[in-house]
Coordinates of C-alpha atoms in Angstrom, one line a residue:
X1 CA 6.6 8.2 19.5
X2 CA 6.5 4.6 20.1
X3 CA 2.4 2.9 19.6
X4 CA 2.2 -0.3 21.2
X5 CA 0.9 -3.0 18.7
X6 CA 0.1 -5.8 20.9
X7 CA -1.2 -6.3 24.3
X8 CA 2.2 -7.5 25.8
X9 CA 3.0 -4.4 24.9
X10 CA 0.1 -2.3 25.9
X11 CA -0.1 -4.1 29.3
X12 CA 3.1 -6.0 30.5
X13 CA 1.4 -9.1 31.6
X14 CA -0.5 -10.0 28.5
X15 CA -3.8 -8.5 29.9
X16 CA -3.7 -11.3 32.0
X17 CA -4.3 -9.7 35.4
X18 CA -7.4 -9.2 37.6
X19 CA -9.0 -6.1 38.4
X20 CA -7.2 -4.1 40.7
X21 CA -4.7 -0.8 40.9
X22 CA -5.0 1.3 38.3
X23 CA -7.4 -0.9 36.5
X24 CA -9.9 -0.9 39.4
X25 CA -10.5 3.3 39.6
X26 CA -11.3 2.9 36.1
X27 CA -14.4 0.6 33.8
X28 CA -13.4 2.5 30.8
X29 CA -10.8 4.7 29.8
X30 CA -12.4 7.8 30.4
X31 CA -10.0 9.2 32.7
X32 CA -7.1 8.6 30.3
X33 CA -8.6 11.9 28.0
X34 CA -12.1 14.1 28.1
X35 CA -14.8 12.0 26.8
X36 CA -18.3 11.6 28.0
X37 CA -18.5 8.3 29.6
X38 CA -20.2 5.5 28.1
X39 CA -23.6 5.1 27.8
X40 CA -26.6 3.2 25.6
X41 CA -28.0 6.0 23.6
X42 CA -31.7 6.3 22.9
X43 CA -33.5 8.6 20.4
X44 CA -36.3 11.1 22.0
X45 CA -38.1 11.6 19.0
X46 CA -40.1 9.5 16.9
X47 CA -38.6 8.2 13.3
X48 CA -39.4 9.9 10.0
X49 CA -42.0 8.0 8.4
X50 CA -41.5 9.3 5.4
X51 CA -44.3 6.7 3.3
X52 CA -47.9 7.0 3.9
X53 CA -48.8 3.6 5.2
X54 CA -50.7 2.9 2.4
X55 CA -47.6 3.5 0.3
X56 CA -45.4 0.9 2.8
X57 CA -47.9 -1.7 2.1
X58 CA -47.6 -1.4 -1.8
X59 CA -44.1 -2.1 -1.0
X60 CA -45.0 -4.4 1.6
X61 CA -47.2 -6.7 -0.6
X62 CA -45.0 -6.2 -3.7
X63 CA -41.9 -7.8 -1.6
X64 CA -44.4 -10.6 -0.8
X65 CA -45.1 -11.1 -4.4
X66 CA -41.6 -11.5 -5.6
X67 CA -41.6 -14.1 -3.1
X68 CA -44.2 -16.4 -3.6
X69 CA -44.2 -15.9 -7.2
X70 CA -40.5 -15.4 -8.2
X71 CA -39.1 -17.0 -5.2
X72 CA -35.2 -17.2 -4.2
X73 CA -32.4 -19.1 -4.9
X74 CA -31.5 -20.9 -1.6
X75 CA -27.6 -22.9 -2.4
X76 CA -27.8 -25.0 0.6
X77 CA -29.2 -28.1 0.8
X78 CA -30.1 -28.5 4.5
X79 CA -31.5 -25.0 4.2
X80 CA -33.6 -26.0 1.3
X81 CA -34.7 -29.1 3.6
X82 CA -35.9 -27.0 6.3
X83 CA -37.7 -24.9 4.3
X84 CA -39.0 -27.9 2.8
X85 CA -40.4 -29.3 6.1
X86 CA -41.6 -25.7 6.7
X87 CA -44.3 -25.3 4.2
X88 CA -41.6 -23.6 1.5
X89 CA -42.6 -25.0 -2.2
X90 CA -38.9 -25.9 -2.8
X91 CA -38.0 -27.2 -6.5
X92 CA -34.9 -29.1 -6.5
X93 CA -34.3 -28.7 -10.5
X94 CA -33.4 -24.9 -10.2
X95 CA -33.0 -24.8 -6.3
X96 CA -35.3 -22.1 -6.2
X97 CA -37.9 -21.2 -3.3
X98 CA -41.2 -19.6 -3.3
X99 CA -42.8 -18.8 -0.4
X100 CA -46.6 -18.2 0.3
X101 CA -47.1 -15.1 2.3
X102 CA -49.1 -16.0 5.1
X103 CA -46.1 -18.7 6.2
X104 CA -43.6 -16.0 5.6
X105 CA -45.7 -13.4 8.1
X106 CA -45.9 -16.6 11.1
X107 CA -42.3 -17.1 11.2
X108 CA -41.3 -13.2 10.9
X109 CA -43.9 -12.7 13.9
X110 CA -41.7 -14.9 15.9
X111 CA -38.6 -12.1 15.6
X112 CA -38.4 -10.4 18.9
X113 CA -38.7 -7.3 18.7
X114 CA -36.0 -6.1 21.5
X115 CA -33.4 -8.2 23.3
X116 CA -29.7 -7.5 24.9
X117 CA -26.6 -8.1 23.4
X118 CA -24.2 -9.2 26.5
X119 CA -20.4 -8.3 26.7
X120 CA -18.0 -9.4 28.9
X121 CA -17.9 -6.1 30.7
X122 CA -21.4 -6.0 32.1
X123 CA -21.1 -2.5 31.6
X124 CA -21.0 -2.8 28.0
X125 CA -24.0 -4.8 27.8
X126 CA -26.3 -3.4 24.7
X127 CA -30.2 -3.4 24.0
X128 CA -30.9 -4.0 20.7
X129 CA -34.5 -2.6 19.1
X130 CA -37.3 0.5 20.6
X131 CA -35.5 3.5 20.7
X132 CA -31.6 2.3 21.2
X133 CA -28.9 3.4 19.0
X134 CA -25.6 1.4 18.9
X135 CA -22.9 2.5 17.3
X136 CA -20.5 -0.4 15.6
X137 CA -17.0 0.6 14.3
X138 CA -16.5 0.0 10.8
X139 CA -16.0 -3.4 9.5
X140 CA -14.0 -5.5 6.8
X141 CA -12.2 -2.9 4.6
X142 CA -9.5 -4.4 2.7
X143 CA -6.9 -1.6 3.1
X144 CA -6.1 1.5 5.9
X145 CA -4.8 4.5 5.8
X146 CA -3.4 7.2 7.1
X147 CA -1.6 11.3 6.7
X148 CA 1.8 9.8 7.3
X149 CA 2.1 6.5 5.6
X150 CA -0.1 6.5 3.5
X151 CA -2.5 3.5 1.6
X152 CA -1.6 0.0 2.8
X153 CA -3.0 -3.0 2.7
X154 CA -4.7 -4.5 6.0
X155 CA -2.4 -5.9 8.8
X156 CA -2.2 -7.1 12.0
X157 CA -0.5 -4.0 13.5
X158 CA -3.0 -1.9 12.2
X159 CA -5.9 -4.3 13.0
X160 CA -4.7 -3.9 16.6
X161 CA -4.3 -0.3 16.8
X162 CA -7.9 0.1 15.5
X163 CA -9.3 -2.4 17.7
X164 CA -7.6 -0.5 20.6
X165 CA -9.1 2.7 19.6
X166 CA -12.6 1.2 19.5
X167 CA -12.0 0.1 23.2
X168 CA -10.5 3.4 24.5
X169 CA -13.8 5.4 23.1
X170 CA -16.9 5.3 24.5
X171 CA -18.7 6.3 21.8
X172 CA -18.1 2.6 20.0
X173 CA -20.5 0.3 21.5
X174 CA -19.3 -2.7 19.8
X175 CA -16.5 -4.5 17.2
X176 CA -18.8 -4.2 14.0
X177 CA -16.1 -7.1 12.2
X178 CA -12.1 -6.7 11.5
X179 CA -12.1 -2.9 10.9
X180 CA -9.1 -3.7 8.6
X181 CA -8.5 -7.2 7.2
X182 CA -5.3 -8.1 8.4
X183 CA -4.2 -10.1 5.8
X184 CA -0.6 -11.3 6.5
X185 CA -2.4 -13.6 8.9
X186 CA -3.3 -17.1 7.2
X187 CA -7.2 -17.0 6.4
X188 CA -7.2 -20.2 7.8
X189 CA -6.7 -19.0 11.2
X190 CA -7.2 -15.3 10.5
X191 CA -10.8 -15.2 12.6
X192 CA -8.8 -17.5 15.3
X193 CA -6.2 -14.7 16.1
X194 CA -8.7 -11.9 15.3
X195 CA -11.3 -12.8 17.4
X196 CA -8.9 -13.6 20.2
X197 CA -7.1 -10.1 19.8
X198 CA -11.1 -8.8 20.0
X199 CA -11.7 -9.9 23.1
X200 CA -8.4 -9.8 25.1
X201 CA -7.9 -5.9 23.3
X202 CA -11.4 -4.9 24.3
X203 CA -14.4 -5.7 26.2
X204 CA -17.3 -5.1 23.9
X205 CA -19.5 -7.6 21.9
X206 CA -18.2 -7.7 18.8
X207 CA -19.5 -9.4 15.1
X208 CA -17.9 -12.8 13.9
X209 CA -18.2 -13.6 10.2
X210 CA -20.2 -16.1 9.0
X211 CA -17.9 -17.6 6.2
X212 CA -18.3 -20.9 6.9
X213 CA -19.4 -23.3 10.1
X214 CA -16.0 -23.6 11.4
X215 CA -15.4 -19.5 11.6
X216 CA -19.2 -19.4 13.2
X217 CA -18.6 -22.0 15.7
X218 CA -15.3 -20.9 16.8
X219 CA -16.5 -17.2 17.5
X220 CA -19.4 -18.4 19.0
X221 CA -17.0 -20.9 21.4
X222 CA -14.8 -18.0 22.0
X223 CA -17.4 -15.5 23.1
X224 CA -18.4 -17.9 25.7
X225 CA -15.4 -18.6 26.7
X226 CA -14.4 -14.6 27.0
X227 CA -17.6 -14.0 28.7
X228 CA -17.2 -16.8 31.2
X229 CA -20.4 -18.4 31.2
X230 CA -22.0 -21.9 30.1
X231 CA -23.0 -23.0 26.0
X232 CA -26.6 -23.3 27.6
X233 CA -26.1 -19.3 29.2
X234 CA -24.8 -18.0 26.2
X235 CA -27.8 -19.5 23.9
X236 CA -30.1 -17.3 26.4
X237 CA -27.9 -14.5 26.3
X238 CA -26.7 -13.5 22.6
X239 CA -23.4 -11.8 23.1
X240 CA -22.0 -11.8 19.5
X241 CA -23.9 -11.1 16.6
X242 CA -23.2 -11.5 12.2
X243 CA -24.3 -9.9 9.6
X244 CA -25.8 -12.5 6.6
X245 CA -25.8 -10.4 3.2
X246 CA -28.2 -11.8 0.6
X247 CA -26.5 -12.4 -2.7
X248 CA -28.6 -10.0 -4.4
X249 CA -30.5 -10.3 -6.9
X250 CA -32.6 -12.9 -5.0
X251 CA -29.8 -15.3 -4.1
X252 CA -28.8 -16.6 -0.7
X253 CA -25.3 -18.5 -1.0
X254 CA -24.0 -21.5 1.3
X255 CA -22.2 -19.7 3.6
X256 CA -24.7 -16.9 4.4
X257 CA -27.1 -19.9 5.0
X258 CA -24.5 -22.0 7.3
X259 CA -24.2 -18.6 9.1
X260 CA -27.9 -18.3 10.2
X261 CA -28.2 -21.7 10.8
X262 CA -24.9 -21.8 13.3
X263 CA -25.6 -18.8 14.7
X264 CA -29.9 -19.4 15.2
X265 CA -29.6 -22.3 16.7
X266 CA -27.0 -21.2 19.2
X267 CA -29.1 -18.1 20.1
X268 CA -26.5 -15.5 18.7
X269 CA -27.7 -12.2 16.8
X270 CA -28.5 -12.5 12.8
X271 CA -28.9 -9.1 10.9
X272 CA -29.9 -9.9 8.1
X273 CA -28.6 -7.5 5.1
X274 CA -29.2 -7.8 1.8
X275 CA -27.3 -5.5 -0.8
X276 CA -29.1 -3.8 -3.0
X277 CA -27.8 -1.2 -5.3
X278 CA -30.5 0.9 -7.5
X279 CA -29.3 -0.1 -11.0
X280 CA -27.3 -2.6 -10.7
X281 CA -28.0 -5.5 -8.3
X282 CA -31.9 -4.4 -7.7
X283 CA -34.0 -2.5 -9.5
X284 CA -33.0 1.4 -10.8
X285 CA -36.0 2.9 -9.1
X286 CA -35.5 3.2 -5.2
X287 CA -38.9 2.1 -5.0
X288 CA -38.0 -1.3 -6.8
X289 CA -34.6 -1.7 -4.8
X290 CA -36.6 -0.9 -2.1
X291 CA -39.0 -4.2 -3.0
X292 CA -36.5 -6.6 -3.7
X293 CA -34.8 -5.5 -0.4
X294 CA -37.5 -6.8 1.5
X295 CA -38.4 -10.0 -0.2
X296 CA -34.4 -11.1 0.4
X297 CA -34.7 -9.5 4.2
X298 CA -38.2 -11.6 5.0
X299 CA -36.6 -14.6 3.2
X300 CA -33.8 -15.2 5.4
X301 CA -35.4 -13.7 8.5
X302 CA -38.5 -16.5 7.9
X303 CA -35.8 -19.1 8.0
X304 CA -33.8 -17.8 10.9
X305 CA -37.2 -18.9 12.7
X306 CA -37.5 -22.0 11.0
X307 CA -33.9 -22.9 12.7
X308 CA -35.2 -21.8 16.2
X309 CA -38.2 -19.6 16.8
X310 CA -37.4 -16.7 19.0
X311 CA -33.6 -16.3 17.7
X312 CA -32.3 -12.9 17.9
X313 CA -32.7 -11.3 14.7
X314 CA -32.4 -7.7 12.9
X315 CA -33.5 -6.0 9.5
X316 CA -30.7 -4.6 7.5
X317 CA -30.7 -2.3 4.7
X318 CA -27.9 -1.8 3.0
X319 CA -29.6 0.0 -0.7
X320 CA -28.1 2.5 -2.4
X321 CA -27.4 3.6 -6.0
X322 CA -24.7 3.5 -8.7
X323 CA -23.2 5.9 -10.6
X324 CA -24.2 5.5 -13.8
X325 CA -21.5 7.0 -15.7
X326 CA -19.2 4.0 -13.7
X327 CA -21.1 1.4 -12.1
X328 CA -19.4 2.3 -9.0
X329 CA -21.4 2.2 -5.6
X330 CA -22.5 5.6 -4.4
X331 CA -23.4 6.8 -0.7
X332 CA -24.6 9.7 1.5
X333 CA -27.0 10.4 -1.8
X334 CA -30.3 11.1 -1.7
X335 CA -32.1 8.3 -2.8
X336 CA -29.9 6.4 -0.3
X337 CA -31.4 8.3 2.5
X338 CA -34.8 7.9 1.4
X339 CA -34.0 4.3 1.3
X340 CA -32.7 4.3 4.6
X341 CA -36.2 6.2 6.2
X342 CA -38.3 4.0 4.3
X343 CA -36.0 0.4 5.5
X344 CA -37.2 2.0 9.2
X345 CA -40.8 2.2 8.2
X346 CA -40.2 -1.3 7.2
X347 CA -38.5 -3.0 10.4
X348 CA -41.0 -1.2 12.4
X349 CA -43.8 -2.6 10.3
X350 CA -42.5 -6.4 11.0
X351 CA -41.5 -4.9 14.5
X352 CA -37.9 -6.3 14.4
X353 CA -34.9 -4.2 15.3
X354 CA -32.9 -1.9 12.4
X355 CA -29.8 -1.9 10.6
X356 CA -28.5 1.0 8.7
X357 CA -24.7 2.2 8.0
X358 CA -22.8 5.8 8.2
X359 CA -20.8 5.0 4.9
X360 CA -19.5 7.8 2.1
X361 CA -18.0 6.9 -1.5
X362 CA -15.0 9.5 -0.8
X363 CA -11.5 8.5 -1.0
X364 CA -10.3 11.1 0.9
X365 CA -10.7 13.0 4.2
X366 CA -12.3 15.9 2.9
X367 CA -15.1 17.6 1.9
X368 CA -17.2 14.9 0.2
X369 CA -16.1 12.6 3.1
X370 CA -17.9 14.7 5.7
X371 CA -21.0 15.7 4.3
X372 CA -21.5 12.2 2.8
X373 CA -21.4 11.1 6.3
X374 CA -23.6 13.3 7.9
X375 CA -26.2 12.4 5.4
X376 CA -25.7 8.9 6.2
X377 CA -25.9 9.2 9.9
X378 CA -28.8 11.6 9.6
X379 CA -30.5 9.0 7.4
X380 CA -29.7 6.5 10.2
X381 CA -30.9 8.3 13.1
X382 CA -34.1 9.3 11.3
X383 CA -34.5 6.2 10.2
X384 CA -34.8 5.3 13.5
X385 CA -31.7 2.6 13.1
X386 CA -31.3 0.5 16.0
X387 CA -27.5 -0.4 15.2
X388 CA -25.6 1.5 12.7
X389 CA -22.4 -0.3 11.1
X390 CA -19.4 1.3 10.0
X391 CA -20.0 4.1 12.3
X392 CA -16.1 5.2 12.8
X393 CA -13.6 5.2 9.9
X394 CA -15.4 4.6 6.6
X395 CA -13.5 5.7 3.6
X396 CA -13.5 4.5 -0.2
X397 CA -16.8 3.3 -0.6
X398 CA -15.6 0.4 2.0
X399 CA -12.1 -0.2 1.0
X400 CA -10.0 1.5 3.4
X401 CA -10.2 1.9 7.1
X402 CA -8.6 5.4 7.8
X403 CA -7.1 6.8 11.1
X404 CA -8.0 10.1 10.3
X405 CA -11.6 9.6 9.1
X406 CA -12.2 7.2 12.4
X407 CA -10.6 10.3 14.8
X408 CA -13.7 12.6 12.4
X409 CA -16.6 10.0 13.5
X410 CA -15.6 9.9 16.9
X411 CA -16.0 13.5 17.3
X412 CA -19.1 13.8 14.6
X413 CA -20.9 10.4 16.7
X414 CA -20.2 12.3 20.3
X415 CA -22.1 15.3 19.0
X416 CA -24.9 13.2 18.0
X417 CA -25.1 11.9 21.2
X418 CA -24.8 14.9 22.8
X419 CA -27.9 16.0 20.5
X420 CA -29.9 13.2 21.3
X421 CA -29.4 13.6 25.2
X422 CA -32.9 15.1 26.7
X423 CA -32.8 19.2 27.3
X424 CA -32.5 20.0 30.9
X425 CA -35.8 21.6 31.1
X426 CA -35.8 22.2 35.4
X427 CA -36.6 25.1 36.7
X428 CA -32.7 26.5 37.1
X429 CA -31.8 24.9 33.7
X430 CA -34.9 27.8 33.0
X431 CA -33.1 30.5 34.1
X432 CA -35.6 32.9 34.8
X433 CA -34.0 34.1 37.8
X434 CA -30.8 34.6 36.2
X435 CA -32.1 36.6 33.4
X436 CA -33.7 38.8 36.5
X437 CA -30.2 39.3 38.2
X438 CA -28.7 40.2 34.5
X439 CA -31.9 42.6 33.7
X440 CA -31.9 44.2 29.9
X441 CA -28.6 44.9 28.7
X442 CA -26.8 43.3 30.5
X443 CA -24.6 40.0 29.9
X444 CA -24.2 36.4 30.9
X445 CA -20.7 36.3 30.9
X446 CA -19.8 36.6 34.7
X447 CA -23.2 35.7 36.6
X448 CA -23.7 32.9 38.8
X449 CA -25.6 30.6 36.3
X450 CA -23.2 30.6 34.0
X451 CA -20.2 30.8 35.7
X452 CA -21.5 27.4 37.7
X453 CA -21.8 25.6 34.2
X454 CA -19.7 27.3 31.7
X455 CA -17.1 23.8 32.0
X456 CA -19.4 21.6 30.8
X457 CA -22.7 23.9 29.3
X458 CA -21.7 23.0 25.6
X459 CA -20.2 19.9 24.0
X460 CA -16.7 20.3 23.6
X461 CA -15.8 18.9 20.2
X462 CA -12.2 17.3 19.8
X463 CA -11.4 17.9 16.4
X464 CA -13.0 21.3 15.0
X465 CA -11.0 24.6 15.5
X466 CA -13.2 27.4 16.8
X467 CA -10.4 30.1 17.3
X468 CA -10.8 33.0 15.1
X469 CA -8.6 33.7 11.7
X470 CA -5.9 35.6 12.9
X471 CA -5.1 33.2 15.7
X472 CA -5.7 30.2 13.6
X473 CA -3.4 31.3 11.1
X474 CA -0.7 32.1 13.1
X475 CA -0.7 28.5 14.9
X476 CA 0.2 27.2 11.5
X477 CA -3.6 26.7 10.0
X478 CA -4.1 23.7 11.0
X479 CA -6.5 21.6 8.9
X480 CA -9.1 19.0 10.6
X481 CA -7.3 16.2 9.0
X482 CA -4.0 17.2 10.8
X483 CA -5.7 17.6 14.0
X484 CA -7.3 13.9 13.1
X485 CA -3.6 12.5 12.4
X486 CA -1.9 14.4 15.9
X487 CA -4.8 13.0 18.0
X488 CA -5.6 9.0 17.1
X489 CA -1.6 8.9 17.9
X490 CA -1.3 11.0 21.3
X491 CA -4.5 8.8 22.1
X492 CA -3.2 5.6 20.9
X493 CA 0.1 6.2 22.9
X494 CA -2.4 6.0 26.5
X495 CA -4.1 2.5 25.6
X496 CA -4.6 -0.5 28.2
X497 CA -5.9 -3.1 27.7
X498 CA -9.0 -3.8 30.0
X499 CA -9.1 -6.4 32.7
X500 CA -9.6 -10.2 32.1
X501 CA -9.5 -13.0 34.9
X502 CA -6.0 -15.3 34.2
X503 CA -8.4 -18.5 34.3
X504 CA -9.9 -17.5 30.9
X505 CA -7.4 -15.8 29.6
X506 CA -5.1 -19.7 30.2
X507 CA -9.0 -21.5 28.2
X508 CA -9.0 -18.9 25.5
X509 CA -5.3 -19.1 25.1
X510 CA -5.8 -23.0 24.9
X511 CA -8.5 -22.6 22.7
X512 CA -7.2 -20.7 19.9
X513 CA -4.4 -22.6 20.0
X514 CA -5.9 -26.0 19.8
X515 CA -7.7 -24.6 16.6
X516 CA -4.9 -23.2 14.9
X517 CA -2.8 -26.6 15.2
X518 CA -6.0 -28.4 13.8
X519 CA -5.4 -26.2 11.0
X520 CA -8.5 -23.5 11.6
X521 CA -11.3 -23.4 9.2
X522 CA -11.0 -25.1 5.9
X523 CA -9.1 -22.9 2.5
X524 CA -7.9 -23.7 -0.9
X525 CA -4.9 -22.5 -0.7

């Protein structure tokens, strides 16, 4: 079987066509296999508070102590300036920041607390914050992987293939960053190509890296340009968003800095994450992790309002533990989840929209993969997270993007959504009157009710095998992972590439290449 790897291939005119044909019966590719159709998700229940709110404020005031007493380190200089001119107590000798509380509470009441994220597709426009869920593909693993070829380092092939599947599934909202890091592409230029792949592959919003002001401005230029509109439209209308890790313990570097300054003052999304592992970068007790979490969060959030009051911000967390025995990061745990319910109660406190992660430490699809997940995901939708990262294809801790694992999510995220969608509660979904035709001992099987739903009555799932042992076993006995491996392939094989006008397609086209002959952003190598 032959998987396209580029667009030329995927779509013989370079995706350079307008909407019509095929293309016009279709705004997704829902048709091409059985999926549910896309759709912003929303939660129906309330979050898990699982602090008293006495007990958030400890953690609340604690946070606020670190910072006005301990302060950060802050490695740019125009950053320390505008903190300066803020009301910060900056001291130039150790370029370290303390700031008092009440300043830090005026600028984080500027946050907004809900605002949309705008693709090029209309349709694929998302809210951000109350009770929406967005799920984001995964994001900058190093290597992918998958059943028949094994562990690789990232590449542009693969890039493509996983930026396709993340277009041809409705259950990924968004490009949550490269999900592999294709590195046989120059890093000078690597966001250049990426980014344009991103948007000519797909027709989500997506996340550009904030590794220095060339990368931010050159995403930022090229989601305008994909989207069509003007530099002034786009500052009103975020439609690419980054995520600025603090370098913890109580560090924010020069490029995380450049980022939220770039991307603030152009009125693109900042999710501000810091990284916070119990026990080694923060505290061992969750509840100290938990502290120094929030004094890095407030920290950068106050000073994405300093840069332009109102920008679109959101409240990552990102802590976890260690193992001990290892030092290396653990997820799905326990104390990860609590941190993930408590980083809610937290975001909803300062009433700014929530970050959280579906991430597990295996290295393998198996076992430990799936219930690592689970608990992630549960921790995320309890948590009431209004965008989870790395939804789809997480493996290794974060070092490998794998087909199989991503083909798992899909199915494991579309049964989330299927749980989250309101119970038909009228009075046929009731039933009362076919439980009166069936009578006591009877059966459901061949009456009307049923037999007017059974097609769609249940979620259908795509990758678990319900037949019983006998059968099973003499179709081979299949394992989930072989199912995973046979499906992201006969999927992969149907991908087109969505619809974009030839006029922007020639400015992008321009674009990137203007950039890449200027040399891109700067290296040192």
């Amino acid at each position: 079987m032959t998987i396209p790897d580029t667009a030329a291939e995927a779509h013989p005119e370079g995706g350079r066509t307008r909407r019509g044909g095929r293309a016009a019966k279709r705004d997704s590719m829902a048709d091409a296999f059985d999926q549910p159709p896309f759709r912003q998700l929303t939660v129906p229940f309330p979050p898990t508070g699982l602090l008293s709110e006495d007990e958030l404020e400890s953690i609340h005031l604690a946070s606020l102590k670190v910072l006005k007493e301990i302060g950060i380190e802050v490695l740019h200089d125009e950053a320390r300036a505008i903190m300066r001119r803020h009301g910060a107590d900056v001291r130039e000798d150790t370029h370290r920041v303390h700031f008092d509380s009440d300043m830090v509470l005026e600028f984080i009441a500027h946050c907004p607390s809900e605002f949309t994220v705008h693709a090029r597709n209309p349709a694929h426009d998302l809210r951000m914050g109350g009770n929406n869920i967005i799920f984001a593909q995964i994001g900058s693993a190093p290597n992918c992987s998958d059943t028949d070829s094994g562990r690789r380092p990232g590449n542009q092939a693969d890039f493509r293939n996983f930026v396709k599947l993340a277009q041809m599934h409705n259950i990924v909202h968004c490009l949550g960053g490269y999900p592999v890091e294709p590195i046989d592409i120059h890093a000078g230029i690597r966001h250049l190509e990426c980014l344009r792949d991103i948007t000519t592959l797909t027709d989500k919003t997506f996340h550009i890296y904030s590794l220095g002001r060339e990368r931010n401005q050159d995403g930022i230029e090229i989601a305008r340009i994909a989207r069509g509109v003007s530099a002034e439209q786009l500052r009103d209308e975020p439609s690419c968003f980054t995520v600025i890790n603090t370098n913890s313990p109580l560090k924010l570097d020069i490029p995380m800095l450049e980022g939220v300054i770039q991307m603030a003052t152009h009125g693109q999304v900042v999710i501000v994450t810091p990284f916070t592992l119990a026990g080694a970068m923060a505290p061992i007790t969750v509840a100290g992790a938990l502290v120094q979490q929030n004094a890095e969060a407030l920290a950068a959030l106050a000073f994405s309002q300093m840069v332009r009051k109102g920008a679109p911000v959101g409240y990552g967390g990102f802590t976890s533990n260690v193992d001990m025995r290892s030092g290396a990061p653990a997820f799905g745990t326990p104390e990860s989840m609590k941190a993930q319910l408590i980083g809610g109660q937290l975001a909803r406190r300062y009433g700014i929209p929530y970050r959280s992660s579906n991430v597990c430490a295996a290295n393998t699809v198996d076992a430990q993969a799936a219930y690592e997940s689970v608990f992630s995901l549960w921790g995320c939708i309890h948590g009431g997270a209004n965008l989870v990262k790395h939804a789809a294809g997480w493996l290794e801790g974060g070092l490998c993007c794998s087909y199989e694992k991503m083909m798992l999510d899909f199915d494991l995220l579309q049964m989330v959504a299927e749980f989250l969608t309101p119970l038909d509660l009228s009075e046929d979904a009731l039933g009362v009157e076919a439980i009166r035709e069936v009578g006591p001992g009877g059966h459901f099987f061949g009456s009307p009710h049923t037999q007017a739903r059974y097609k769609t009555a249940f979620y259908s799932p795509i990758i678990s095998d319900w037949r019983n042992y006998e059968t099973w076993a003499q179709a081979g006995s299949p394992t989930a992972i072989e199912h995973a491996n046979r499906l992201w392939k006969e999927r992969l094989a149907t991908y087109e590439a969505p619809p974009m006008d030839e006029a922007i397609r020639e400015e992008l086209d321009a674009f990137v290449e203007r950039r890449i002959r200027e040399g891109g952003a700067p290296t040192d190598f």
